[in-house]
Coordinates of C-alpha atoms and ligand atoms in Angstrom, one line a residue:
X9 CA -27.3 -6.4 -26.3
X10 CA -28.9 -3.4 -28.0
X11 CA -30.1 -0.5 -25.8
X12 CA -28.8 -2.1 -22.7
X13 CA -27.4 0.2 -20.1
X14 CA -23.8 -0.9 -20.1
X15 CA -21.0 0.9 -18.3
X16 CA -17.4 0.0 -17.8
X17 CA -16.1 0.0 -14.2
X18 CA -12.8 -0.8 -12.5
X19 CA -11.6 -2.0 -9.2
X20 CA -8.2 -0.3 -8.6
X21 CA -6.4 -2.7 -6.3
X22 CA -3.4 -1.4 -4.5
X23 CA -0.5 -3.3 -3.1
X24 CA 1.0 -2.2 0.3
X25 CA 1.4 1.5 1.1
X26 CA 4.6 1.6 3.1
X27 CA 5.0 4.0 6.0
X28 CA 8.2 5.1 4.3
X29 CA 6.4 6.1 1.1
X30 CA 5.8 9.8 0.6
X31 CA 2.2 10.9 0.0
X32 CA 3.4 12.0 -3.5
X33 CA 4.7 8.5 -4.3
X34 CA 1.5 6.9 -3.2
X35 CA -0.7 9.3 -5.1
X36 CA 1.3 8.7 -8.2
X37 CA 0.3 5.0 -8.0
X38 CA -3.3 5.9 -7.8
X39 CA -3.0 8.3 -10.8
X40 CA -1.2 5.6 -12.8
X41 CA -4.2 3.3 -12.2
X42 CA -6.6 6.1 -13.3
X43 CA -4.6 6.4 -16.5
X44 CA -4.8 2.7 -17.1
X45 CA -8.5 2.8 -16.4
X46 CA -9.0 5.6 -19.0
X47 CA -7.1 3.5 -21.6
X48 CA -9.4 0.5 -20.8
X49 CA -12.5 2.7 -21.4
X50 CA -13.5 2.6 -17.8
X51 CA -15.9 5.3 -16.4
X52 CA -15.7 4.6 -12.7
X53 CA -12.7 3.6 -10.7
X54 CA -13.0 2.2 -7.2
X55 CA -10.0 2.6 -4.9
X56 CA -9.6 0.7 -1.6
X57 CA -10.3 1.7 2.0
X58 CA -7.5 3.9 3.4
X59 CA -6.0 4.2 0.0
X60 CA -3.7 7.1 0.8
X61 CA -1.9 5.6 3.8
X62 CA -0.9 2.4 5.4
X63 CA -3.8 0.9 7.4
X64 CA -2.7 2.4 10.7
X65 CA -5.4 0.7 12.8
X66 CA -3.1 -2.3 12.6
X67 CA -0.9 -0.7 15.3
X68 CA -1.0 1.6 18.3
X69 CA -0.2 5.2 17.4
X70 CA 0.4 7.2 20.6
X71 CA 1.9 10.4 19.2
X72 CA -1.0 12.8 18.3
X73 CA 0.9 14.5 15.5
X74 CA 1.7 11.2 13.9
X75 CA -1.9 10.0 14.2
X76 CA -3.2 13.2 12.7
X77 CA -0.9 12.7 9.7
X78 CA -3.0 9.7 8.6
X79 CA -6.2 11.8 8.2
X80 CA -7.3 14.2 5.6
X81 CA -8.9 17.4 6.9
X82 CA -9.9 18.7 3.4
X83 CA -10.7 16.9 0.2
X84 CA -9.5 17.7 -2.2
X85 CA -6.5 19.0 -0.3
X86 CA -2.7 19.2 -0.7
X87 CA -2.5 15.4 -0.5
X88 CA -5.2 14.6 -3.1
X89 CA -5.5 17.6 -5.5
X90 CA -3.4 15.9 -8.2
X91 CA -5.6 12.9 -8.1
X92 CA -8.7 15.0 -8.5
X93 CA -7.1 17.0 -11.3
X94 CA -6.0 13.8 -13.1
X95 CA -9.5 12.2 -12.8
X96 CA -11.2 15.4 -14.0
X97 CA -8.8 15.6 -17.0
X98 CA -9.5 11.9 -17.8
X99 CA -13.3 12.5 -17.3
X100 CA -13.2 9.6 -14.8
X101 CA -15.5 9.2 -11.7
X102 CA -13.9 7.5 -8.7
X103 CA -14.5 6.2 -5.2
X104 CA -11.8 7.0 -2.7
X105 CA -11.4 5.5 0.8
X106 CA -9.5 7.6 3.3
X107 CA -9.3 8.6 7.0
X108 CA -11.4 11.7 7.4
X109 CA -10.9 14.4 10.1
X110 CA -13.7 17.0 10.3
X111 CA -13.3 20.6 11.2
X112 CA -14.7 19.7 14.5
X113 CA -12.0 17.1 14.9
X114 CA -14.3 14.1 14.5
X115 CA -12.7 11.2 12.8
X116 CA -14.3 8.7 10.4
X117 CA -13.3 5.8 8.1
X118 CA -14.7 7.4 5.0
X119 CA -15.3 6.8 1.3
X120 CA -16.4 9.4 -1.3
X121 CA -17.8 9.3 -4.8
X122 CA -16.2 11.9 -7.0
X123 CA -17.9 12.5 -10.3
X124 CA -16.2 13.0 -13.7
X125 CA -16.2 16.7 -13.1
X126 CA -14.1 16.3 -9.9
X127 CA -17.0 17.1 -7.5
X128 CA -17.5 15.1 -4.3
X129 CA -21.1 14.0 -4.9
X130 CA -21.5 11.5 -2.1
X131 CA -19.9 10.6 1.2
X132 CA -20.2 7.5 3.4
X133 CA -18.7 6.9 6.8
X134 CA -18.0 3.3 7.8
X135 CA -20.7 2.0 10.2
X136 CA -19.4 -1.5 11.0
X137 CA -16.1 -0.8 12.8
X138 CA -14.4 -4.1 13.6
X139 CA -11.7 -4.5 16.1
X140 CA -11.3 -2.8 19.5
X141 CA -10.5 0.5 21.2
X142 CA -7.7 -1.0 23.2
X143 CA -4.6 -3.0 22.3
X144 CA -4.9 -6.8 22.4
X145 CA -1.7 -8.0 23.9
X146 CA 0.1 -10.9 22.3
X147 CA -1.4 -10.6 18.8
X148 CA 0.9 -10.1 15.8
X149 CA -1.1 -7.0 14.8
X150 CA -4.0 -4.9 16.0
X151 CA -7.3 -3.7 14.7
X152 CA -7.9 -0.4 16.5
X153 CA -10.6 1.1 14.3
X154 CA -12.8 1.7 17.3
X155 CA -10.0 3.8 18.8
X156 CA -9.3 5.9 15.7
X157 CA -12.8 6.3 14.2
X158 CA -16.3 7.1 15.2
X159 CA -19.2 4.9 13.9
X160 CA -20.4 6.5 10.7
X161 CA -23.2 9.0 11.2
X162 CA -24.5 9.3 7.6
X163 CA -26.3 5.9 7.4
X164 CA -26.3 4.0 4.1
X165 CA -27.1 6.6 1.5
X166 CA -27.4 6.3 -2.3
X167 CA -26.4 8.6 -5.1
X168 CA -27.8 8.8 -8.7
X169 CA -24.8 8.6 -11.0
X170 CA -24.9 8.4 -14.8
X171 CA -27.9 6.2 -15.5
X172 CA -27.8 4.1 -12.3
X173 CA -27.8 4.5 -8.5
X174 CA -24.6 4.0 -6.5
X175 CA -24.2 3.0 -2.8
X176 CA -21.0 3.0 -0.9
X177 CA -19.7 0.6 1.8
X178 CA -16.3 0.0 3.5
X179 CA -14.6 -3.2 4.3
X180 CA -16.2 -4.9 7.3
X181 CA -19.6 -3.5 6.1
X182 CA -19.5 -6.0 3.3
X183 CA -19.8 -8.9 5.8
X184 CA -23.1 -7.7 7.1
X185 CA -26.3 -8.5 5.2
X186 CA -27.9 -5.2 6.3
X187 CA -25.4 -3.2 4.4
X188 CA -26.6 -4.5 1.0
X189 CA -30.3 -4.8 2.0
X190 CA -30.6 -1.2 3.3
X191 CA -28.8 0.1 0.1
X192 CA -31.1 -2.0 -2.0
X193 CA -34.2 -0.8 -0.3
X194 CA -33.0 2.7 -1.0
X195 CA -32.5 1.9 -4.7
X196 CA -28.8 1.2 -5.1
X197 CA -28.0 -1.0 -8.1
X198 CA -24.2 -0.6 -7.9
X199 CA -22.3 -0.9 -4.6
X200 CA -18.7 0.2 -4.5
X201 CA -16.5 -0.8 -1.6
X202 CA -12.8 -0.9 -0.6
X203 CA -11.2 -3.1 2.0
X204 CA -8.0 -3.8 3.9
X205 CA -8.4 -7.4 5.0
X206 CA -5.6 -9.3 6.8
X207 CA -5.0 -12.8 5.6
X208 CA -5.1 -14.0 9.2
X209 CA -7.6 -13.2 12.0
X210 CA -5.8 -13.3 15.4
X211 CA -9.0 -13.9 17.3
X212 CA -10.4 -16.6 15.0
X213 CA -7.4 -18.5 13.6
X214 CA -9.7 -21.3 12.3
X215 CA -11.0 -18.9 9.7
X216 CA -7.6 -18.0 8.3
X217 CA -7.7 -20.7 5.5
X218 CA -11.1 -19.1 4.4
X219 CA -10.1 -15.5 4.2
X220 CA -10.3 -15.2 0.5
X221 CA -13.4 -17.5 0.3
X222 CA -15.3 -15.4 3.0
X223 CA -14.3 -12.2 1.2
X224 CA -15.9 -13.3 -2.1
X225 CA -18.8 -15.1 -0.3
X226 CA -19.8 -11.9 1.5
X227 CA -19.8 -9.8 -1.7
X228 CA -21.4 -12.5 -3.9
X229 CA -24.2 -13.1 -1.4
X230 CA -24.8 -9.4 -1.1
X231 CA -24.9 -8.9 -4.8
X232 CA -27.2 -11.8 -5.5
X233 CA -29.6 -11.4 -2.6
X234 CA -30.2 -7.8 -3.5
X235 CA -29.8 -7.8 -7.3
X236 CA -26.9 -5.5 -7.3
X237 CA -23.5 -5.1 -9.0
X238 CA -20.7 -5.1 -6.4
X239 CA -17.2 -3.7 -7.0
X240 CA -14.7 -4.5 -4.3
X241 CA -11.2 -3.1 -4.3
X242 CA -8.5 -4.4 -2.0
X243 CA -5.4 -2.9 -0.4
X244 CA -3.4 -6.1 -0.7
X245 CA 0.0 -7.5 0.0
X246 CA 2.3 -7.3 3.1
X247 CA 1.9 -3.8 4.5
X248 CA 4.0 -3.0 7.5
X249 CA 4.3 -6.6 8.3
X250 CA 0.6 -7.5 7.9
X251 CA -0.3 -9.7 5.0
X252 CA -3.5 -8.6 3.4
X253 CA -5.7 -10.5 0.9
X254 CA -6.3 -9.2 -2.6
X255 CA -9.2 -10.7 -4.5
X256 CA -10.5 -7.4 -5.8
X257 CA -13.6 -8.3 -7.9
X258 CA -16.5 -7.2 -10.0
X259 CA -19.6 -9.2 -9.1
X260 CA -22.8 -9.5 -11.0
X261 CA -26.4 -9.5 -9.6
X262 CA -26.3 -13.2 -10.6
X263 CA -23.7 -13.6 -7.8
X264 CA -21.0 -14.5 -10.4
X265 CA -17.6 -13.0 -10.2
X266 CA -17.0 -11.6 -13.7
X267 CA -13.5 -10.2 -13.1
X268 CA -11.0 -10.5 -10.3
X269 CA -7.5 -9.6 -9.4
X270 CA -4.8 -12.3 -9.8
X271 CA -2.0 -10.5 -7.8
X272 CA -1.6 -8.8 -4.4
X273 CA -0.1 -5.7 -6.0
X274 CA -1.4 -2.6 -7.9
X275 CA -3.8 -4.1 -10.4
X276 CA -6.7 -2.7 -12.4
X277 CA -9.7 -5.1 -12.7
X278 CA -12.1 -3.8 -15.4
X279 CA -15.3 -5.1 -16.8
X280 CA -18.2 -3.8 -18.9
X281 CA -21.3 -4.4 -16.8
X282 CA -25.0 -4.7 -17.9
X283 CA -27.0 -2.6 -15.4
X284 CA -30.2 -4.1 -16.7
X285 CA -29.2 -7.4 -15.2
X286 CA -29.9 -5.8 -11.8
X287 CA -33.3 -4.8 -12.9
X288 CA -34.1 -8.3 -14.3
X289 CA -33.1 -10.1 -11.1
X290 CA -35.0 -7.5 -9.0
X291 CA -38.1 -8.0 -11.3
X292 CA -38.1 -11.8 -11.4
X293 CA -36.4 -13.1 -8.3
X294 CA -35.9 -10.4 -5.6
X295 CA -39.0 -8.5 -6.3
X296 CA -39.3 -6.8 -2.8
X297 CA -42.9 -5.6 -3.4
X298 CA -44.2 -9.0 -4.7
X299 CA -42.4 -11.4 -2.5
X300 CA -40.8 -9.8 0.5
X301 CA -43.0 -9.8 3.6
X302 CA -41.3 -8.0 6.5
X303 CA -44.6 -7.6 8.2
X304 CA -44.7 -11.3 8.6
X305 CA -41.1 -11.7 9.9
X306 CA -42.2 -10.6 13.4
X307 CA -42.9 -11.2 16.1
X308 CA -40.0 -13.4 16.6
X309 CA -41.2 -16.4 18.7
X310 CA -38.8 -16.6 21.6
X311 CA -36.7 -19.7 21.1
X312 CA -37.7 -22.6 23.3
X313 CA -34.7 -23.1 25.5
X314 CA -33.0 -26.2 24.3
X315 CA -30.0 -25.9 26.5
X316 CA -27.5 -25.4 23.6
X317 CA -27.9 -21.7 23.1
X318 CA -24.5 -19.9 22.8
X319 CA -23.5 -18.0 25.9
X320 CA -20.3 -16.2 26.7
X321 CA -19.4 -19.1 29.0
X322 CA -20.3 -21.9 26.7
Ligands
LIG28 N1 -10.8 -5.3 8.0 C1 -11.3 -6.7 8.2 C2 -12.6 -7.0 7.3 O1 -13.7 -6.9 7.8 C3 -12.0 -8.5 9.7 C4 -11.5 -7.0 9.6 C5 -11.3 -9.5 9.0 C6 -13.1 -8.8 10.4 C7 -11.8 -10.8 9.0 C8 -13.5 -10.1 10.5 C9 -12.9 -11.1 9.8 O2 -12.3 -7.3 6.2 C10 -11.5 -4.1 8.1 N2 -10.7 -3.0 7.9 O3 -12.7 -4.1 8.3

Protein backbone atom coordinates (compact mmCIF):
# COMPACT_ATOMS: atom_id res chain seq x y z
CA UNK A 1 0.00 0.00 0.00
CA UNK A 2 1.91 3.04 -1.25
CA UNK A 3 1.99 6.16 0.85
CA UNK A 4 0.06 4.50 3.63
CA UNK A 5 0.99 5.52 7.13
CA UNK A 6 2.33 2.23 8.41
CA UNK A 7 4.16 1.77 11.69
CA UNK A 8 5.32 -1.34 13.48
CA UNK A 9 4.24 -1.75 17.08
CA UNK A 10 4.70 -4.43 19.75
CA UNK A 11 2.87 -5.66 22.82
CA UNK A 12 5.56 -6.80 25.25
CA UNK A 13 3.80 -9.43 27.32
CA UNK A 14 5.43 -10.33 30.62
CA UNK A 15 5.16 -13.57 32.52
CA UNK A 16 4.90 -13.42 36.32
CA UNK A 17 7.11 -10.97 38.24
CA UNK A 18 7.92 -12.89 41.44
CA UNK A 19 8.24 -11.14 44.78
CA UNK A 20 11.65 -12.82 45.09
CA UNK A 21 12.93 -11.25 41.87
CA UNK A 22 15.21 -8.24 42.22
CA UNK A 23 14.25 -5.03 40.43
CA UNK A 24 17.38 -5.52 38.28
CA UNK A 25 16.29 -9.03 37.24
CA UNK A 26 12.85 -7.77 36.23
CA UNK A 27 14.22 -4.75 34.39
CA UNK A 28 16.56 -7.04 32.45
CA UNK A 29 13.48 -8.90 31.14
CA UNK A 30 11.92 -5.67 29.89
CA UNK A 31 15.19 -4.62 28.25
CA UNK A 32 15.44 -8.01 26.52
CA UNK A 33 11.96 -7.46 25.07
CA UNK A 34 13.01 -3.98 23.90
CA UNK A 35 16.00 -5.50 22.14
CA UNK A 36 13.79 -8.12 20.50
CA UNK A 37 11.43 -5.36 19.38
CA UNK A 38 14.28 -3.40 17.80
CA UNK A 39 15.34 -6.49 15.84
CA UNK A 40 11.72 -6.91 14.70
CA UNK A 41 11.71 -3.32 13.42
CA UNK A 42 9.19 -2.15 16.00
CA UNK A 43 8.87 1.57 16.80
CA UNK A 44 6.64 1.43 19.89
CA UNK A 45 6.64 -1.19 22.65
CA UNK A 46 3.73 -1.48 25.09
CA UNK A 47 4.51 -3.02 28.48
CA UNK A 48 1.81 -4.24 30.89
CA UNK A 49 0.23 -2.52 33.88
CA UNK A 50 2.45 -2.77 36.98
CA UNK A 51 5.27 -4.06 34.80
CA UNK A 52 8.02 -3.54 37.38
CA UNK A 53 6.58 -5.45 40.33
CA UNK A 54 4.18 -8.22 41.21
CA UNK A 55 0.56 -7.01 41.15
CA UNK A 56 0.49 -6.26 44.86
CA UNK A 57 -3.24 -5.31 44.99
CA UNK A 58 -3.78 -9.07 44.96
CA UNK A 59 -2.89 -9.18 48.66
CA UNK A 60 -3.02 -7.06 51.83
CA UNK A 61 0.22 -5.18 52.53
CA UNK A 62 0.21 -3.73 56.03
CA UNK A 63 3.83 -2.70 56.41
CA UNK A 64 4.21 0.88 55.11
CA UNK A 65 7.83 0.44 54.04
CA UNK A 66 6.98 -2.74 52.12
CA UNK A 67 4.04 -1.02 50.43
CA UNK A 68 6.14 2.01 49.45
CA UNK A 69 8.63 -0.38 47.84
CA UNK A 70 6.13 -1.17 45.09
CA UNK A 71 5.83 2.46 43.93
CA UNK A 72 8.15 4.64 41.85
CA UNK A 73 8.67 8.16 43.22
CA UNK A 74 10.68 9.28 40.22
CA UNK A 75 10.68 8.23 36.58
CA UNK A 76 13.21 7.64 35.28
CA UNK A 77 14.75 6.74 38.61
CA UNK A 78 17.14 4.17 40.06
CA UNK A 79 14.71 1.33 39.24
CA UNK A 80 14.10 2.35 35.62
CA UNK A 81 17.06 4.37 34.33
CA UNK A 82 18.56 1.38 32.49
CA UNK A 83 15.27 0.78 30.69
CA UNK A 84 15.09 4.41 29.58
CA UNK A 85 18.74 4.30 28.48
CA UNK A 86 18.25 1.08 26.48
CA UNK A 87 15.13 2.40 24.75
CA UNK A 88 16.83 5.66 23.86
CA UNK A 89 19.82 3.81 22.43
CA UNK A 90 17.47 1.61 20.39
CA UNK A 91 15.42 4.68 19.35
CA UNK A 92 12.31 2.93 20.67
CA UNK A 93 9.25 4.60 22.17
CA UNK A 94 7.51 2.65 24.90
CA UNK A 95 4.51 2.62 27.21
CA UNK A 96 5.21 1.56 30.80
CA UNK A 97 2.65 0.72 33.46
CA UNK A 98 3.77 1.21 37.06
CA UNK A 99 2.65 2.25 40.55
CA UNK A 100 3.26 6.00 40.88
CA UNK A 101 3.91 7.82 44.16
CA UNK A 102 3.92 11.61 43.80
CA UNK A 103 6.05 14.07 45.78
CA UNK A 104 2.92 14.82 47.76
CA UNK A 105 2.55 11.10 48.54
CA UNK A 106 -0.47 10.61 46.29
CA UNK A 107 -0.58 7.15 44.70
CA UNK A 108 -1.85 6.18 41.26
CA UNK A 109 -1.90 3.18 38.95
CA UNK A 110 -0.11 4.94 36.11
CA UNK A 111 1.09 4.47 32.53
CA UNK A 112 3.46 6.75 30.66
CA UNK A 113 4.35 7.15 26.99
CA UNK A 114 8.10 7.66 26.60
CA UNK A 115 9.26 8.85 23.19
CA UNK A 116 12.24 7.52 21.25
CA UNK A 117 14.38 10.25 22.81
CA UNK A 118 13.66 8.92 26.31
CA UNK A 119 11.30 11.76 27.27
CA UNK A 120 8.05 11.10 29.19
CA UNK A 121 5.66 12.82 26.79
CA UNK A 122 2.33 11.62 28.21
CA UNK A 123 1.00 10.31 31.52
CA UNK A 124 -2.27 8.56 32.34
CA UNK A 125 -3.59 7.57 35.76
CA UNK A 126 -6.07 4.70 35.88
CA UNK A 127 -9.65 5.88 36.32
CA UNK A 128 -11.62 2.63 36.56
CA UNK A 129 -10.21 1.05 39.72
CA UNK A 130 -11.83 -2.36 40.20
CA UNK A 131 -11.87 -4.21 43.49
CA UNK A 132 -12.22 -2.86 46.98
CA UNK A 133 -10.63 -0.83 49.76
CA UNK A 134 -10.99 -3.63 52.30
CA UNK A 135 -10.10 -7.30 52.28
CA UNK A 136 -12.77 -9.74 51.12
CA UNK A 137 -12.55 -12.65 53.55
CA UNK A 138 -12.48 -16.14 52.15
CA UNK A 139 -11.37 -15.39 48.58
CA UNK A 140 -8.16 -16.95 47.21
CA UNK A 141 -6.76 -13.51 46.37
CA UNK A 142 -7.78 -9.85 46.69
CA UNK A 143 -8.12 -6.83 44.46
CA UNK A 144 -7.26 -3.86 46.69
CA UNK A 145 -6.68 -1.23 44.03
CA UNK A 146 -9.12 1.14 45.78
CA UNK A 147 -6.90 0.79 48.87
CA UNK A 148 -3.57 1.40 47.17
CA UNK A 149 -4.47 3.92 44.45
CA UNK A 150 -6.52 7.07 44.01
CA UNK A 151 -8.82 7.39 41.00
CA UNK A 152 -6.82 8.94 38.18
CA UNK A 153 -7.01 12.74 38.08
CA UNK A 154 -5.78 13.35 34.53
CA UNK A 155 -8.81 12.24 32.55
CA UNK A 156 -8.36 10.44 29.24
CA UNK A 157 -5.76 12.54 27.41
CA UNK A 158 -4.25 12.04 23.97
CA UNK A 159 -0.73 12.63 22.69
CA UNK A 160 0.44 13.25 19.12
CA UNK A 161 3.22 10.77 18.44
CA UNK A 162 4.98 10.27 15.10
CA UNK A 163 2.18 10.66 12.52
CA UNK A 164 -0.68 9.52 14.72
CA UNK A 165 -2.39 10.28 18.04
CA UNK A 166 -1.96 7.96 21.01
CA UNK A 167 -4.26 7.43 23.98
CA UNK A 168 -3.46 5.38 27.08
CA UNK A 169 -5.68 3.21 29.27
CA UNK A 170 -5.02 0.63 31.98
CA UNK A 171 -6.55 -2.80 32.54
CA UNK A 172 -10.11 -2.43 33.85
CA UNK A 173 -10.48 0.76 31.77
CA UNK A 174 -10.61 -1.49 28.69
CA UNK A 175 -13.92 -3.00 29.84
CA UNK A 176 -15.70 0.37 29.84
CA UNK A 177 -17.03 1.78 26.56
CA UNK A 178 -16.41 5.33 27.73
CA UNK A 179 -12.66 4.77 27.76
CA UNK A 180 -12.44 4.32 24.01
CA UNK A 181 -15.20 6.76 23.11
CA UNK A 182 -13.71 9.64 25.10
CA UNK A 183 -10.26 8.94 23.63
CA UNK A 184 -11.81 8.74 20.15
CA UNK A 185 -13.69 12.01 20.61
CA UNK A 186 -10.35 13.54 21.54
CA UNK A 187 -8.71 12.21 18.38
CA UNK A 188 -6.87 9.06 19.48
CA UNK A 189 -6.22 6.57 16.67
CA UNK A 190 -3.97 4.18 18.63
CA UNK A 191 -4.84 3.10 22.20
CA UNK A 192 -2.12 1.38 24.24
CA UNK A 193 -3.02 -0.45 27.43
CA UNK A 194 -1.55 -2.97 29.82
CA UNK A 195 -3.38 -5.35 32.11
CA UNK A 196 -3.04 -7.81 34.99
CA UNK A 197 -6.14 -9.98 34.74
CA UNK A 198 -6.75 -13.01 36.93
CA UNK A 199 -8.07 -16.06 35.14
CA UNK A 200 -10.73 -16.36 37.84
CA UNK A 201 -13.00 -13.72 39.33
CA UNK A 202 -13.87 -14.64 42.93
CA UNK A 203 -17.02 -12.51 42.94
CA UNK A 204 -18.36 -13.80 39.62
CA UNK A 205 -17.20 -17.39 39.18
CA UNK A 206 -19.59 -17.97 36.29
CA UNK A 207 -17.46 -15.64 34.16
CA UNK A 208 -14.25 -17.60 34.75
CA UNK A 209 -14.62 -19.72 31.61
CA UNK A 210 -14.94 -16.46 29.65
CA UNK A 211 -11.90 -14.58 30.99
CA UNK A 212 -9.95 -14.74 27.72
CA UNK A 213 -13.05 -14.15 25.59
CA UNK A 214 -14.13 -11.08 27.59
CA UNK A 215 -10.59 -9.71 27.44
CA UNK A 216 -10.53 -9.74 23.65
CA UNK A 217 -14.22 -8.83 23.37
CA UNK A 218 -13.63 -5.62 25.33
CA UNK A 219 -10.66 -4.52 23.23
CA UNK A 220 -12.14 -5.61 19.90
CA UNK A 221 -15.40 -3.77 20.56
CA UNK A 222 -13.54 -0.65 21.64
CA UNK A 223 -11.33 -0.76 18.57
CA UNK A 224 -14.17 -1.32 16.10
CA UNK A 225 -16.77 1.04 17.60
CA UNK A 226 -14.25 3.87 17.69
CA UNK A 227 -12.14 3.13 14.58
CA UNK A 228 -8.95 2.72 16.57
CA UNK A 229 -5.97 0.42 16.77
CA UNK A 230 -5.68 -1.17 20.22
CA UNK A 231 -2.51 -2.72 21.61
CA UNK A 232 -3.04 -4.70 24.82
CA UNK A 233 -0.12 -6.13 26.81
CA UNK A 234 -0.66 -8.65 29.61
CA UNK A 235 1.28 -9.52 32.72
CA UNK A 236 0.48 -13.24 32.47
CA UNK A 237 1.07 -16.56 34.19
CA UNK A 238 0.90 -17.59 37.84
CA UNK A 239 2.22 -14.62 39.83
CA UNK A 240 2.42 -15.13 43.61
CA UNK A 241 -0.26 -17.79 43.39
CA UNK A 242 -2.64 -15.86 41.14
CA UNK A 243 -3.07 -17.26 37.62
CA UNK A 244 -3.35 -14.40 35.12
CA UNK A 245 -4.48 -14.52 31.52
CA UNK A 246 -2.23 -13.63 28.63
CA UNK A 247 -3.84 -12.90 25.30
CA UNK A 248 -1.75 -9.81 24.57
CA UNK A 249 -2.97 -8.59 21.21
CA UNK A 250 -2.82 -6.04 18.44
CA UNK A 251 -6.34 -5.24 17.27
CA UNK A 252 -7.35 -3.37 14.12
CA UNK A 253 -10.11 -0.74 13.67
CA UNK A 254 -11.97 -3.51 11.83
CA UNK A 255 -12.15 -5.29 15.18
CA UNK A 256 -9.88 -8.09 13.97
CA UNK A 257 -7.10 -9.45 16.15
CA UNK A 258 -4.11 -9.30 13.79
CA UNK A 259 -1.55 -10.66 16.27
CA UNK A 260 -1.79 -12.27 19.69
CA UNK A 261 0.38 -13.98 22.27
CA UNK A 262 0.37 -17.79 22.39
CA UNK A 263 2.06 -18.22 25.78
CA UNK A 264 1.65 -16.91 29.32
CA UNK A 265 5.29 -15.88 29.58
CA UNK A 266 7.53 -13.10 28.29
CA UNK A 267 6.50 -12.79 24.65
CA UNK A 268 6.79 -10.03 22.09
CA UNK A 269 3.75 -9.65 19.82
CA UNK A 270 4.61 -7.44 16.84
CA UNK A 271 2.73 -6.24 13.76
CA UNK A 272 2.95 -3.55 11.12
CA UNK A 273 -0.25 -1.55 11.34
CA UNK A 274 -1.94 0.62 8.69
CA UNK A 275 -2.94 3.80 10.50
CA UNK A 276 -5.05 4.81 7.50
CA UNK A 277 -7.45 1.96 8.30
CA UNK A 278 -8.56 3.97 11.33
CA UNK A 279 -9.27 6.95 9.11
CA UNK A 280 -11.22 4.83 6.59
CA UNK A 281 -13.50 3.33 9.24
CA UNK A 282 -13.96 6.73 10.88
CA UNK A 283 -14.78 8.26 7.46
CA UNK A 284 -17.22 5.58 6.29
CA UNK A 285 -18.75 3.84 9.32
CA UNK A 286 -18.09 5.69 12.56
CA UNK A 287 -18.25 9.18 11.18
CA UNK A 288 -19.14 11.00 14.39
CA UNK A 289 -20.03 14.26 12.66
CA UNK A 290 -22.29 12.66 10.03
CA UNK A 291 -23.97 9.88 11.99
CA UNK A 292 -23.59 10.32 15.74
CA UNK A 293 -26.42 12.28 17.37
CA UNK A 294 -25.78 12.75 21.11
CA UNK A 295 -28.30 15.58 21.22
CA UNK A 296 -30.98 13.02 20.44
CA UNK A 297 -29.87 10.44 23.00
CA UNK A 298 -31.49 12.38 25.80
CA UNK A 299 -33.75 12.86 27.65
CA UNK A 300 -33.81 9.26 28.69
CA UNK A 301 -37.44 8.28 29.07
CA UNK A 302 -37.76 6.88 32.57
CA UNK A 303 -38.28 3.13 32.16
CA UNK A 304 -41.84 2.04 32.74
CA UNK A 305 -41.68 -0.13 35.84
CA UNK A 306 -42.07 -3.69 34.62
CA UNK A 307 -41.28 -5.26 37.96
CA UNK A 308 -38.15 -7.01 36.74
CA UNK A 309 -35.66 -4.17 37.26
CA UNK A 310 -32.43 -5.27 38.95
CA UNK A 311 -32.28 -4.23 42.61
CA UNK A 312 -29.71 -5.15 45.24
CA UNK A 313 -32.26 -7.47 46.80
CA UNK A 314 -33.47 -9.15 43.61
N1 LIG B 1 -7.73 -6.41 36.75
C1 LIG B 1 -8.94 -6.98 36.27
C2 LIG B 1 -9.39 -6.44 34.93
O1 LIG B 1 -10.24 -5.58 34.82
C3 LIG B 1 -11.25 -7.64 36.73
C4 LIG B 1 -10.02 -6.96 37.30
C5 LIG B 1 -11.19 -8.90 36.15
C6 LIG B 1 -12.45 -6.99 36.80
C7 LIG B 1 -12.34 -9.50 35.61
C8 LIG B 1 -13.61 -7.56 36.29
C9 LIG B 1 -13.55 -8.84 35.69
O2 LIG B 1 -8.91 -6.99 33.96
C10 LIG B 1 -7.35 -5.10 36.83
N2 LIG B 1 -6.12 -4.86 37.35
O3 LIG B 1 -8.09 -4.18 36.52
